Tab-separated table of C-alpha atoms in Angstrom:
chain	number	residue	atom	x	y	z
A	1	MET	CA	-1.263	-4.136	-16.200
A	2	THR	CA	2.583	-5.307	-17.784
A	3	ILE	CA	2.009	-8.920	-16.749
A	4	ARG	CA	-0.787	-10.619	-18.448
A	5	TYR	CA	-2.875	-13.764	-17.997
A	6	GLY	CA	-0.682	-15.555	-20.553
A	7	ASP	CA	2.556	-15.301	-18.340
A	8	ILE	CA	1.043	-16.334	-14.903
A	9	SER	CA	-0.289	-18.883	-16.767
A	10	ALA	CA	2.813	-20.008	-18.190
A	11	LEU	CA	4.480	-19.957	-15.133
A	12	PHE	CA	1.729	-22.294	-13.577
A	13	THR	CA	2.137	-25.144	-16.381
A	14	ARG	CA	5.915	-24.940	-16.399
A	15	HIS	CA	6.236	-26.136	-12.843
A	16	PHE	CA	2.959	-27.604	-12.165
A	17	GLY	CA	2.062	-28.994	-14.938
A	18	GLY	CA	-1.525	-28.654	-16.894
A	19	LEU	CA	-3.383	-25.714	-16.121
A	20	ALA	CA	-4.839	-23.278	-13.291
A	21	ASP	CA	-8.771	-23.309	-11.785
A	22	VAL	CA	-8.443	-19.710	-11.375
A	23	VAL	CA	-6.333	-16.415	-11.999
A	24	THR	CA	-6.639	-13.574	-9.489
A	25	ALA	CA	-5.090	-9.896	-10.119
A	26	ALA	CA	-4.841	-7.350	-7.636
A	27	PRO	CA	-3.367	-3.706	-7.715
A	28	GLY	CA	-0.480	-2.465	-5.515
A	29	ARG	CA	-1.441	1.375	-4.327
A	30	VAL	CA	-0.118	4.479	-3.941
A	31	ASN	CA	-1.393	7.168	-1.333
A	32	LEU	CA	-1.770	10.455	-2.708
A	33	ILE	CA	-1.964	11.724	0.882
A	34	GLY	CA	-2.970	10.049	4.721
A	35	GLU	CA	0.169	8.492	5.675
A	36	HIS	CA	0.009	6.550	9.153
A	37	THR	CA	-3.193	7.615	9.746
A	38	ASP	CA	-4.818	4.378	8.848
A	39	TYR	CA	-4.134	2.519	12.579
A	40	ASN	CA	-4.843	5.815	14.308
A	41	ASP	CA	-8.308	5.355	12.465
A	42	GLY	CA	-8.000	8.009	10.519
A	43	PHE	CA	-8.535	9.211	6.794
A	44	VAL	CA	-6.414	7.956	4.059
A	45	LEU	CA	-6.704	8.534	0.321
A	46	PRO	CA	-5.022	6.171	-1.682
A	47	MET	CA	-5.704	4.989	-4.926
A	48	GLY	CA	-4.968	1.251	-6.876
A	49	ILE	CA	-2.203	1.548	-9.718
A	50	ASP	CA	-2.183	-0.357	-13.050
A	51	ARG	CA	0.610	-2.166	-11.451
A	52	HIS	CA	-0.449	-5.614	-9.986
A	53	THR	CA	0.560	-9.261	-8.197
A	54	MET	CA	-1.284	-12.292	-9.975
A	55	VAL	CA	-2.052	-15.600	-8.646
A	56	ALA	CA	-2.898	-19.019	-10.955
A	57	ALA	CA	-3.975	-21.821	-8.526
A	58	ARG	CA	-5.221	-24.742	-8.786
A	59	ARG	CA	-7.308	-26.860	-6.258
A	60	ARG	CA	-5.246	-29.779	-4.294
A	61	ASN	CA	-6.861	-32.424	-1.802
A	62	ASP	CA	-4.090	-33.521	0.479
A	63	GLY	CA	-3.805	-30.503	2.894
A	64	GLN	CA	-0.501	-29.010	1.568
A	65	VAL	CA	0.281	-25.789	-0.359
A	66	HIS	CA	2.793	-25.621	-2.943
A	67	LEU	CA	3.804	-22.169	-4.117
A	68	ILE	CA	6.462	-20.573	-6.944
A	69	ALA	CA	7.196	-17.314	-7.153
A	70	GLY	CA	8.344	-16.118	-10.312
A	71	ASP	CA	9.455	-12.646	-9.536
A	72	LEU	CA	11.549	-14.121	-6.783
A	73	GLY	CA	13.428	-16.053	-9.027
A	74	GLY	CA	11.772	-19.029	-9.007
A	75	ALA	CA	11.714	-19.677	-5.154
A	76	THR	CA	9.712	-22.402	-4.044
A	77	ALA	CA	8.111	-23.284	-0.780
A	78	SER	CA	5.493	-25.891	0.481
A	79	PHE	CA	3.531	-26.181	3.738
A	80	PRO	CA	0.415	-27.721	5.324
A	81	VAL	CA	-2.566	-25.512	5.350
A	82	GLY	CA	-2.837	-23.584	9.064
A	83	SER	CA	0.820	-23.987	9.550
A	84	GLY	CA	2.318	-20.936	11.306
A	85	PRO	CA	4.554	-18.343	10.493
A	86	ALA	CA	7.627	-19.399	8.377
A	87	ALA	CA	11.562	-17.673	9.425
A	88	MET	CA	11.112	-14.290	8.101
A	89	ALA	CA	14.843	-14.022	7.109
A	90	THR	CA	14.583	-17.137	5.251
A	91	ASP	CA	10.917	-17.699	4.050
A	92	GLY	CA	9.372	-14.555	4.720
A	93	TRP	CA	7.507	-14.051	1.353
A	94	THR	CA	5.303	-17.203	2.042
A	95	ASN	CA	4.172	-15.878	5.357
A	96	TYR	CA	1.568	-13.431	3.202
A	97	VAL	CA	0.320	-17.002	1.777
A	98	ARG	CA	0.755	-18.901	4.907
A	99	GLY	CA	-1.840	-16.376	6.510
A	100	MET	CA	-4.331	-16.110	4.380
A	101	ALA	CA	-4.711	-20.066	3.982
A	102	ALA	CA	-4.815	-20.355	7.856
A	103	LEU	CA	-7.248	-17.699	8.139
A	104	MET	CA	-9.619	-17.521	5.640
A	105	PRO	CA	-11.510	-20.823	6.620
A	106	ALA	CA	-13.029	-18.843	9.639
A	107	HIS	CA	-14.391	-17.168	7.759
A	108	GLY	CA	-16.197	-19.839	5.256
A	109	VAL	CA	-13.766	-20.543	2.995
A	110	SER	CA	-12.676	-24.542	2.356
A	111	ILE	CA	-9.175	-24.800	1.971
A	112	SER	CA	-8.026	-28.802	0.693
A	113	GLY	CA	-4.798	-27.506	-0.523
A	114	ALA	CA	-3.477	-25.610	-3.570
A	115	ASP	CA	-0.886	-25.408	-6.103
A	116	ILE	CA	-0.026	-21.309	-6.382
A	117	ALA	CA	2.252	-19.337	-8.919
A	118	ILE	CA	3.006	-15.757	-7.960
A	119	ALA	CA	4.193	-13.025	-10.396
A	120	GLY	CA	3.864	-9.455	-10.124
A	121	ASP	CA	5.291	-6.342	-11.893
A	122	MET	CA	5.406	-3.668	-9.046
A	123	PRO	CA	9.182	-2.562	-8.167
A	124	ARG	CA	10.095	-4.318	-4.530
A	125	GLY	CA	10.387	-1.760	-2.048
A	126	ALA	CA	8.519	0.751	-3.278
A	127	GLY	CA	6.150	1.459	-1.097
A	128	LEU	CA	3.662	0.311	-3.309
A	129	SER	CA	2.332	-2.252	-0.980
A	130	SER	CA	2.901	-5.492	-2.872
A	131	SER	CA	2.456	-7.423	0.380
A	132	ALA	CA	-1.611	-6.264	0.490
A	133	ALA	CA	-2.012	-7.285	-3.721
A	134	LEU	CA	-0.599	-10.445	-2.402
A	135	GLU	CA	-2.679	-10.922	0.345
A	136	ASN	CA	-5.859	-9.888	-1.780
A	137	ALA	CA	-5.190	-11.904	-5.205
A	138	VAL	CA	-4.060	-15.444	-2.899
A	139	GLY	CA	-7.302	-14.955	-0.515
A	140	LEU	CA	-9.344	-14.662	-3.643
A	141	ALA	CA	-7.946	-17.030	-5.382
A	142	PHE	CA	-8.803	-19.640	-2.421
A	143	ALA	CA	-12.296	-18.104	-2.120
A	144	ALA	CA	-12.605	-18.645	-5.777
A	145	LEU	CA	-11.389	-22.399	-5.430
A	146	ASP	CA	-14.313	-23.181	-3.152
A	147	GLY	CA	-16.644	-21.752	-5.333
A	148	GLN	CA	-16.379	-17.978	-3.811
A	149	PRO	CA	-15.258	-15.430	-6.478
A	150	ASP	CA	-17.980	-12.770	-5.322
A	151	PHE	CA	-16.429	-13.221	-1.424
A	152	ASP	CA	-16.546	-9.740	0.421
A	153	ARG	CA	-14.022	-7.560	-0.776
A	154	ALA	CA	-13.637	-5.533	2.757
A	155	LEU	CA	-13.828	-8.905	4.625
A	156	LEU	CA	-10.864	-10.001	2.524
A	157	ALA	CA	-9.190	-6.774	3.243
A	158	ARG	CA	-9.659	-7.401	7.046
A	159	VAL	CA	-8.030	-11.115	6.575
A	160	GLY	CA	-5.447	-9.657	5.066
A	161	GLN	CA	-4.741	-7.104	7.486
A	162	GLN	CA	-5.088	-9.996	10.498
A	163	ALA	CA	-2.189	-12.323	8.291
A	164	GLU	CA	0.056	-9.129	7.987
A	165	HIS	CA	0.006	-8.556	11.966
A	166	ALA	CA	-0.145	-12.583	13.123
A	167	PHE	CA	2.323	-13.836	10.120
A	168	ALA	CA	4.492	-10.816	9.026
A	169	GLY	CA	4.794	-9.458	11.953
A	170	CYS	CA	3.776	-5.904	10.683
A	171	HIS	CA	1.113	-4.123	12.790
A	172	CYS	CA	-0.267	-2.351	9.814
A	173	GLY	CA	-3.766	-0.237	9.754
A	174	ILE	CA	-6.295	-1.171	6.712
A	175	MET	CA	-5.285	1.094	3.944
A	176	ASP	CA	-3.304	-0.878	1.973
A	177	GLN	CA	-5.324	-4.221	1.753
A	178	LEU	CA	-8.884	-2.180	1.584
A	179	VAL	CA	-7.589	0.083	-1.611
A	180	SER	CA	-6.112	-3.096	-3.440
A	181	ALA	CA	-9.697	-5.324	-2.749
A	182	CYS	CA	-11.902	-1.856	-3.464
A	183	ALA	CA	-10.353	0.368	-5.319
A	184	HIS	CA	-12.509	1.879	-8.178
A	185	PRO	CA	-10.861	2.368	-12.006
A	186	GLY	CA	-9.899	6.278	-12.703
A	187	HIS	CA	-10.555	7.525	-9.042
A	188	ALA	CA	-8.987	7.586	-5.374
A	189	LEU	CA	-10.598	6.436	-2.527
A	190	LEU	CA	-11.446	8.485	0.576
A	191	ILE	CA	-11.527	6.209	2.944
A	192	ASP	CA	-12.391	6.248	6.910
A	193	CYS	CA	-10.342	3.600	8.848
A	194	ARG	CA	-12.775	3.612	11.548
A	195	SER	CA	-16.208	2.466	10.012
A	196	LEU	CA	-14.260	1.685	6.829
A	197	ALA	CA	-16.588	3.670	4.653
A	198	ARG	CA	-15.364	4.802	1.104
A	199	GLN	CA	-16.113	7.909	-0.910
A	200	SER	CA	-14.657	7.627	-4.583
A	201	VAL	CA	-12.683	10.995	-5.737
A	202	ALA	CA	-12.232	11.673	-9.160
A	203	LEU	CA	-8.958	12.392	-10.382
A	204	PRO	CA	-9.261	15.985	-12.281
A	205	ALA	CA	-9.031	16.073	-16.465
A	206	GLY	CA	-5.533	16.976	-17.274
A	207	PHE	CA	-3.380	15.870	-14.379
A	208	GLU	CA	-1.252	12.601	-14.131
A	209	VAL	CA	-0.148	10.720	-11.373
A	210	MET	CA	3.848	10.241	-11.225
A	211	ILE	CA	5.583	7.752	-9.230
A	212	VAL	CA	9.173	7.987	-8.459
A	213	HIS	CA	11.285	5.485	-6.756
A	214	SER	CA	14.143	6.762	-4.961
A	215	GLY	CA	16.010	3.639	-5.137
A	216	VAL	CA	16.411	3.470	-0.975
A	217	VAL	CA	14.685	-0.026	-0.427
A	218	ARG	CA	12.662	-0.079	2.771
A	219	GLY	CA	10.922	-2.772	4.658
A	220	LEU	CA	8.281	-2.168	7.097
A	221	VAL	CA	9.435	-4.742	9.382
A	222	ASP	CA	12.659	-3.267	10.572
A	223	GLY	CA	11.328	-2.252	13.950
A	224	GLU	CA	10.308	1.321	13.074
A	225	TYR	CA	6.788	1.126	11.793
A	226	ASN	CA	5.734	-0.765	14.814
A	227	VAL	CA	7.731	1.809	17.618
A	228	ARG	CA	5.297	4.670	15.421
A	229	ARG	CA	2.363	2.714	16.267
A	230	ALA	CA	3.031	2.112	19.928
A	231	GLN	CA	4.103	5.797	20.183
A	232	CYS	CA	0.549	6.616	18.447
A	233	GLU	CA	-1.025	4.829	21.051
A	234	MET	CA	0.606	5.917	23.746
A	235	ALA	CA	-0.216	9.557	23.288
A	236	ALA	CA	-3.925	8.567	22.434
A	237	ARG	CA	-3.669	6.995	26.169
A	238	HIS	CA	-2.605	9.913	27.197
A	239	PHE	CA	-5.229	11.853	25.682
A	240	ALA	CA	-7.812	9.505	27.229
A	241	VAL	CA	-9.427	9.067	23.792
A	242	PRO	CA	-9.813	5.569	21.396
A	243	ALA	CA	-7.697	6.885	18.697
A	244	LEU	CA	-5.689	10.141	17.579
A	245	ARG	CA	-8.395	10.563	14.993
A	246	ASP	CA	-10.301	11.954	17.819
A	247	LEU	CA	-8.310	15.006	18.610
A	248	ASP	CA	-7.795	18.444	17.440
A	249	LEU	CA	-4.317	20.563	17.074
A	250	ALA	CA	-6.180	22.539	19.607
A	251	GLN	CA	-5.772	19.825	22.261
A	252	LEU	CA	-2.318	19.391	21.703
A	253	VAL	CA	-1.186	22.413	23.368
A	254	GLY	CA	-1.724	23.682	26.428
A	255	PRO	CA	-2.484	21.821	29.510
A	256	TRP	CA	-3.633	19.024	27.817
A	257	ALA	CA	-0.553	18.100	26.306
A	258	ALA	CA	1.641	18.041	30.123
A	259	GLY	CA	3.169	15.365	30.779
A	260	LEU	CA	3.433	13.805	27.310
A	261	ASP	CA	6.713	13.707	26.141
A	262	ALA	CA	7.712	15.409	23.416
A	263	VAL	CA	8.351	12.701	20.829
A	264	SER	CA	4.841	11.368	21.322
A	265	LEU	CA	3.429	14.904	20.844
A	266	ARG	CA	5.335	15.186	17.209
A	267	ARG	CA	3.853	11.914	16.620
A	268	ALA	CA	0.459	12.896	17.171
A	269	ARG	CA	0.768	16.247	15.718
A	270	HIS	CA	1.894	14.556	12.647
A	271	VAL	CA	-1.323	12.651	12.884
A	272	VAL	CA	-3.926	14.867	13.717
A	273	SER	CA	-2.748	17.388	10.920
A	274	GLU	CA	-2.344	14.648	8.283
A	275	ASN	CA	-5.915	13.465	8.740
A	276	ALA	CA	-7.429	17.469	8.084
A	277	ARG	CA	-5.166	17.540	5.461
A	278	THR	CA	-6.723	14.464	3.621
A	279	LEU	CA	-9.988	15.407	4.181
A	280	ALA	CA	-8.914	19.005	2.349
A	281	MET	CA	-7.213	17.208	-0.443
A	282	ALA	CA	-10.471	15.245	-1.050
A	283	LYS	CA	-11.875	18.796	-1.579
A	284	ALA	CA	-9.096	20.033	-3.621
A	285	LEU	CA	-9.339	17.124	-5.825
A	286	THR	CA	-12.991	17.254	-6.128
A	287	SER	CA	-13.109	21.074	-7.280
A	288	GLY	CA	-10.050	20.998	-9.274
A	289	ASP	CA	-7.844	23.224	-6.708
A	290	MET	CA	-4.399	21.766	-7.872
A	291	VAL	CA	-2.392	24.704	-6.372
A	292	GLN	CA	-4.371	24.019	-2.723
A	293	ALA	CA	-3.673	20.347	-3.438
A	294	GLY	CA	0.075	20.969	-4.009
A	295	ARG	CA	0.334	22.958	-1.111
A	296	LEU	CA	-1.319	20.018	0.730
A	297	MET	CA	1.387	17.356	-0.356
A	298	ALA	CA	4.463	19.936	0.490
A	299	GLU	CA	2.991	20.408	4.189
A	300	SER	CA	2.447	16.342	4.546
A	301	HIS	CA	6.084	15.778	3.316
A	302	ALA	CA	7.394	17.940	5.776
A	303	SER	CA	5.196	16.906	8.640
A	304	MET	CA	6.575	13.378	7.472
A	305	ARG	CA	10.247	14.908	8.095
A	306	ASP	CA	10.020	16.765	11.073
A	307	ASP	CA	7.218	15.407	13.315
A	308	PHE	CA	7.206	11.492	12.488
A	309	ALA	CA	10.726	11.126	11.175
A	310	ILE	CA	10.053	8.462	8.512
A	311	THR	CA	11.955	10.432	5.543
A	312	VAL	CA	15.748	9.986	4.488
A	313	PRO	CA	17.591	12.503	2.749
A	314	PRO	CA	17.436	11.108	-0.819
A	315	VAL	CA	13.494	11.009	-0.590
A	316	ASP	CA	13.446	14.517	1.370
A	317	ALA	CA	15.723	15.539	-1.848
A	318	LEU	CA	13.492	14.067	-4.516
A	319	ALA	CA	10.465	15.694	-3.058
A	320	VAL	CA	11.885	18.942	-3.530
A	321	LEU	CA	12.917	18.500	-6.498
A	322	LEU	CA	9.674	17.249	-7.935
A	323	GLN	CA	7.965	20.181	-6.083
A	324	GLU	CA	9.877	22.594	-7.650
A	325	ALA	CA	9.719	20.853	-11.017
A	326	ILE	CA	6.055	20.870	-10.988
A	327	GLY	CA	5.234	24.499	-10.217
A	328	GLU	CA	2.588	25.549	-8.391
A	329	GLU	CA	-0.277	23.231	-9.447
A	330	GLY	CA	0.180	19.926	-8.194
A	331	GLY	CA	2.854	18.776	-5.622
A	332	ALA	CA	4.978	16.108	-4.573
A	333	ARG	CA	5.316	13.905	-1.138
A	334	MET	CA	6.772	10.797	0.091
A	335	THR	CA	4.483	8.006	0.023
A	336	GLY	CA	4.200	4.670	1.871
A	337	GLY	CA	5.354	3.408	5.302
A	338	GLY	CA	8.452	5.483	5.217
A	339	PHE	CA	12.374	5.364	5.323
A	340	GLY	CA	12.876	4.739	1.947
A	341	GLY	CA	10.522	4.239	-0.893
A	342	ALA	CA	8.826	6.110	-3.631
A	343	VAL	CA	7.379	9.817	-3.851
A	344	VAL	CA	4.122	10.359	-5.550
A	345	ALA	CA	3.632	13.510	-7.711
A	346	ILE	CA	0.232	15.220	-9.372
A	347	LEU	CA	1.221	17.399	-12.254
A	348	PRO	CA	-0.364	18.598	-15.504
A	349	THR	CA	0.021	16.205	-18.013
A	350	ASP	CA	1.886	18.920	-19.982
A	351	ARG	CA	4.304	18.793	-17.705
A	352	VAL	CA	5.315	14.982	-17.696
A	353	ALA	CA	8.262	15.596	-19.903
A	354	SER	CA	9.639	18.288	-18.325
A	355	VAL	CA	9.779	16.717	-14.889
A	356	SER	CA	10.842	13.614	-15.728
A	357	ALA	CA	13.611	15.292	-17.348
A	358	ALA	CA	14.743	17.722	-14.555
A	359	VAL	CA	14.278	14.017	-12.370
A	360	HIS	CA	17.067	12.178	-14.562
A	361	ALA	CA	19.144	15.309	-15.069
A	362	ALA	CA	19.460	16.163	-11.240
A	363	TYR	CA	18.793	13.044	-9.027
A	364	ARG	CA	20.521	9.718	-8.655
A	365	THR	CA	19.969	6.574	-6.374
A	366	PRO	CA	22.073	5.887	-3.685
A	367	SER	CA	23.652	3.044	-5.954
A	368	GLY	CA	24.494	5.752	-8.423
A	369	GLN	CA	21.283	5.170	-11.026
A	370	PRO	CA	18.735	7.060	-12.594
A	371	ALA	CA	15.456	6.951	-10.919
A	372	THR	CA	12.502	4.868	-11.861
A	373	ILE	CA	9.656	7.077	-13.048
A	374	MET	CA	6.077	5.561	-13.743
A	375	LEU	CA	2.925	7.288	-14.633
A	376	ALA	CA	-0.144	5.260	-12.872
A	377	SER	CA	-3.202	4.873	-13.846
A	378	ALA	CA	-6.174	4.168	-11.170
A	379	SER	CA	-7.054	0.471	-11.262
A	380	GLY	CA	-9.883	-1.455	-9.960
A	381	GLY	CA	-9.671	-3.927	-6.953
A	382	VAL	CA	-8.908	-7.115	-6.736
A	383	SER	CA	-10.764	-9.496	-8.975
A	384	CYS	CA	-10.569	-12.940	-10.926
A	385	ILE	CA	-9.593	-12.661	-14.576
A	386	ALA	CA	-10.116	-14.382	-17.761
A	387	PRO	CA	-7.442	-15.139	-20.812
A	388	ASP	CA	-6.496	-11.931	-22.620
């Protein structure tokens, strides 16, 4: 984590004066595999990363919430607790906070108002789920101000998902919020998005997780994410199942598929095959079979490109470049909702330097800049933090 307690505390004091009552930090996440499966009740394998959104907060008693966002150029906003969404085009960033302020009281958290400073060290638009981290950090701050620092983390994630739906207009699944809330240091989390059961999966020794930002800034609320979800729900209705998680690949061929349009069938094929890949990936990591892990990552990227149609040419080129530079042990795939963002790679520690050099030599972002490369450590979930 490159942002520290002192940084967020200083921002709070400069803007509001005095000291914050509580400071929270929530990690971003990178999804190793399992894309667009969460809202289909499927399986995902993300991990929290050592990039965070931090919040410093102090209780108010006038029913008002005052915000400053340090990583948005010091943007400010104010609103009464319980107010509805703001216009996404102008104050959309506040909607994640508005949503948590409006929804947490239904779960036993009393909110009388707050001064809140927000800052983070995640690159924007990289698909690392800064929005879920913000929801969790703000939600836990509200709970801690009400004397509930141990507020149930899975419930916190559910409230964050509801805020994203109702206030940000993105009908996301539960993965981003849940891993940011419940991540386990040194491990990925295999999550069953129907039951919310979680299994920690240790990352094999001698391997690193690398995140490479394509430079293509993405946005969840461009409509395409919600279109994909609607297509998946249409396919589930066609097959008369609660969710695509309840299908296997054999059901997508022959008479069962008759009458379903070709696009929705491809969307369903991605989800069904991605669920199988995700379960297989957890086994490969546990057993240390990194050749198999690489194959699964390559298959996942191809499925996102060909069946789910959520990649873009620069991301495809970057994934191929990384796959070739890494070799057989390990692999790479796009991560996140799609239409830009980052590629995640798992690679031997002794190949980090050569793979980084290959990326810098052969890839430029659409604006002509070198790609941003991060090595990510698996972080724990959202928490209240003490001074350094």
